[in-house]
PDB file of C-alpha atoms in Angstrom:
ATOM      1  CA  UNK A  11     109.303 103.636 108.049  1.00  0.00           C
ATOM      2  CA  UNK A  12     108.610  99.565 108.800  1.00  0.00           C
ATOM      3  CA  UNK A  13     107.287 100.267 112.319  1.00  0.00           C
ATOM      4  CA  UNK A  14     105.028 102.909 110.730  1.00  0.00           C
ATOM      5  CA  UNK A  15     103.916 100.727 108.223  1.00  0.00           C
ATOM      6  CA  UNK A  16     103.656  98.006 110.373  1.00  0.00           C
ATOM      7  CA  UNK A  17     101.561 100.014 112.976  1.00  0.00           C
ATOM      8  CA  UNK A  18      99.734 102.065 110.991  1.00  0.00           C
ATOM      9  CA  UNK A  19      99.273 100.802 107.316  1.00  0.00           C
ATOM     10  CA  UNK A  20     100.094 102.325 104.447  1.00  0.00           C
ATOM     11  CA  UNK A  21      98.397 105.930 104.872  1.00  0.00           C
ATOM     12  CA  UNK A  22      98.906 107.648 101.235  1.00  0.00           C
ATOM     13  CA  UNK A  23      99.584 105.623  97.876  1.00  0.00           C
ATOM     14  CA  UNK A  24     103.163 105.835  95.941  1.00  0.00           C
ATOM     15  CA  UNK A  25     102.705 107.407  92.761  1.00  0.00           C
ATOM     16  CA  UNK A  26     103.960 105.885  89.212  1.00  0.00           C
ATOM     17  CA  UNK A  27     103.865 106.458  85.358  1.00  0.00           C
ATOM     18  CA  UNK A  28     103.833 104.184  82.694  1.00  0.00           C
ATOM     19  CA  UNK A  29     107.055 104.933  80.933  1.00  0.00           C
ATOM     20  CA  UNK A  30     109.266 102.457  77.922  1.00  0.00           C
ATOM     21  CA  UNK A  31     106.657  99.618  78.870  1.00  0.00           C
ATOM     22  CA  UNK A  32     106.746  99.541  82.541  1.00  0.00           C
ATOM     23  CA  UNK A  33     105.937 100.901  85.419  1.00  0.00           C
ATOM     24  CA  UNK A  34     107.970 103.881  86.976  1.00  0.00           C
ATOM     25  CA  UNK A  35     107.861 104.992  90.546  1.00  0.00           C
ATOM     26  CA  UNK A  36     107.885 108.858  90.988  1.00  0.00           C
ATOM     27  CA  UNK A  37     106.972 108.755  94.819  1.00  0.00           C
ATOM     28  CA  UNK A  38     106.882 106.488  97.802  1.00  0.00           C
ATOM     29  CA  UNK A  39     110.716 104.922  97.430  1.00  0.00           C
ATOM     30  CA  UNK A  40     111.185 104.883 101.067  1.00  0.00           C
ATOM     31  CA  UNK A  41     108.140 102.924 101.598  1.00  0.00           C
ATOM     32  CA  UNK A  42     109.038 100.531  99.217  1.00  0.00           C
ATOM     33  CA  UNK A  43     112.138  99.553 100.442  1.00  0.00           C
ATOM     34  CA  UNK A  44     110.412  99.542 104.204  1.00  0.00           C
ATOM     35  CA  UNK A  45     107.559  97.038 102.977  1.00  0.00           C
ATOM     36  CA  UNK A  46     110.428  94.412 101.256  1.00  0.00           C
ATOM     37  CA  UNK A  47     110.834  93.556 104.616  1.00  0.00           C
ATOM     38  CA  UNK A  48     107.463  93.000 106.006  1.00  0.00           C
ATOM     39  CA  UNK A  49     105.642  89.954 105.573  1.00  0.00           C
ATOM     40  CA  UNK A  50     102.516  90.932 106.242  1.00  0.00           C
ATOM     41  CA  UNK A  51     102.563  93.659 103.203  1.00  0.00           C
ATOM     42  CA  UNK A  52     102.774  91.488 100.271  1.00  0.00           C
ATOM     43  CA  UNK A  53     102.300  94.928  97.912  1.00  0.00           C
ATOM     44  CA  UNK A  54     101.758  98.765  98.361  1.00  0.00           C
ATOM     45  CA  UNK A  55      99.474 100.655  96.785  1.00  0.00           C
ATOM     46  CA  UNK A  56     100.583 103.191  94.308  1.00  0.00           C
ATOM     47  CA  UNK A  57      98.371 105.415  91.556  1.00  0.00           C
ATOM     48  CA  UNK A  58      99.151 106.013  88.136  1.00  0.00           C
ATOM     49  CA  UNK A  59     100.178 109.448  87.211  1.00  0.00           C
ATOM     50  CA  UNK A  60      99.739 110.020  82.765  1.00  0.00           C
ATOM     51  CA  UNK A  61     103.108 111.868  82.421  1.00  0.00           C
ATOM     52  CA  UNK A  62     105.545 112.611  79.972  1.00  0.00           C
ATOM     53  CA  UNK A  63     109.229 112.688  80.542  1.00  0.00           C
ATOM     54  CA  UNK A  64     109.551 116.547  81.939  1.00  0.00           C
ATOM     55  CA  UNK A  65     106.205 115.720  83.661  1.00  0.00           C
ATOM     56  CA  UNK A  66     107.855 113.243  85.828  1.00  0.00           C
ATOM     57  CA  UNK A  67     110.842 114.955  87.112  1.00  0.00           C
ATOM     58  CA  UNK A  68     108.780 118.084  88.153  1.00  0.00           C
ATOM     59  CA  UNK A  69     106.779 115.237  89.421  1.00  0.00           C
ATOM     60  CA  UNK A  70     109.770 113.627  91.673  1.00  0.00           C
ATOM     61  CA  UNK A  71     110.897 117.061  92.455  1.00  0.00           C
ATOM     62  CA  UNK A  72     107.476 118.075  93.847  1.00  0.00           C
ATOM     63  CA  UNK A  73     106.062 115.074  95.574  1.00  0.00           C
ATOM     64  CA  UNK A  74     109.340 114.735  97.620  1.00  0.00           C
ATOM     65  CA  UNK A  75     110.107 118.246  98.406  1.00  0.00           C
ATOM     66  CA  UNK A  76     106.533 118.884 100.185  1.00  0.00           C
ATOM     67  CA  UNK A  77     107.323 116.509 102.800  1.00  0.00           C
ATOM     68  CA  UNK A  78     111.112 117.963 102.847  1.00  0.00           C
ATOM     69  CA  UNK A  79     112.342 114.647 102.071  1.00  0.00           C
ATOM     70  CA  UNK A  80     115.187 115.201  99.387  1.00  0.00           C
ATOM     71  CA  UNK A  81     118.331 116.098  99.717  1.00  0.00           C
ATOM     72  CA  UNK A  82     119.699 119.380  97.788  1.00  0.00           C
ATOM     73  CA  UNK A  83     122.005 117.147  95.784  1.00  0.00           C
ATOM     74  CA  UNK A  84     118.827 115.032  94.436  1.00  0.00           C
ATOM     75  CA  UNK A  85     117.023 118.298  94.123  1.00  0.00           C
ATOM     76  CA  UNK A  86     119.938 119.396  92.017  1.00  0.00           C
ATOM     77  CA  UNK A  87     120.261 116.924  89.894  1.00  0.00           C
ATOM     78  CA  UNK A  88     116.517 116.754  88.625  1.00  0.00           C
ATOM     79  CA  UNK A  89     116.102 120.481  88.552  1.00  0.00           C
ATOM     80  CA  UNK A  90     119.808 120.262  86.074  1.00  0.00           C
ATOM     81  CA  UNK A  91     118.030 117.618  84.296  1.00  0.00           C
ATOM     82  CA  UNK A  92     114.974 119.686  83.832  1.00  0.00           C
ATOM     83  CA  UNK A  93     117.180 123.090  82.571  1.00  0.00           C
ATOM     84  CA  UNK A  94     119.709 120.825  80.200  1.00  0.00           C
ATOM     85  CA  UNK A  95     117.429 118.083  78.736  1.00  0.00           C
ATOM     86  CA  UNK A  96     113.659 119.621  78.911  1.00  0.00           C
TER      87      UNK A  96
END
């Protein structure tokens, strides 16, 4: 993820919500964690998603399964959330 972003920029925005008086990233983790690194990033992008609480996990759930990047354990544990809480 560095060398990508490093090579090619950052090519799609993270995605948060504005949740208990901050800021709350939904999408773009692994990016984040890349950029920390990089000097030459001093911030990453991200737009602002309005979204309540059940909102957000479908959110996480759908934004990271498209690109097939969650594991069935964290796609277990949201969808759980989702049944039990929402």
């Amino acid at each position: 993820m560095a060398r990508s972003l490093e090579r090619y920029g950052q090519l799609s925005p993270g995605v948060v919500c504005w949740r208990q008086e901050r800021y709350e990233r939904i999408d773009g983790f692994k990016r984040l964690g890349a950029v920390r690194g990089l000097a030459q990033m001093p911030h990453l992008p991200a737009r602002l998603m309005e979204a309540d609480e059940r909102t957000a996990k479908a959110a996480i759930y759908g934004l990271n399964r498209a690109g097939g990047r969650t594991r069935e354990l964290e796609q277990a544990w949201i969808i759980q959330s989702l049944v039990r809480e929402d």
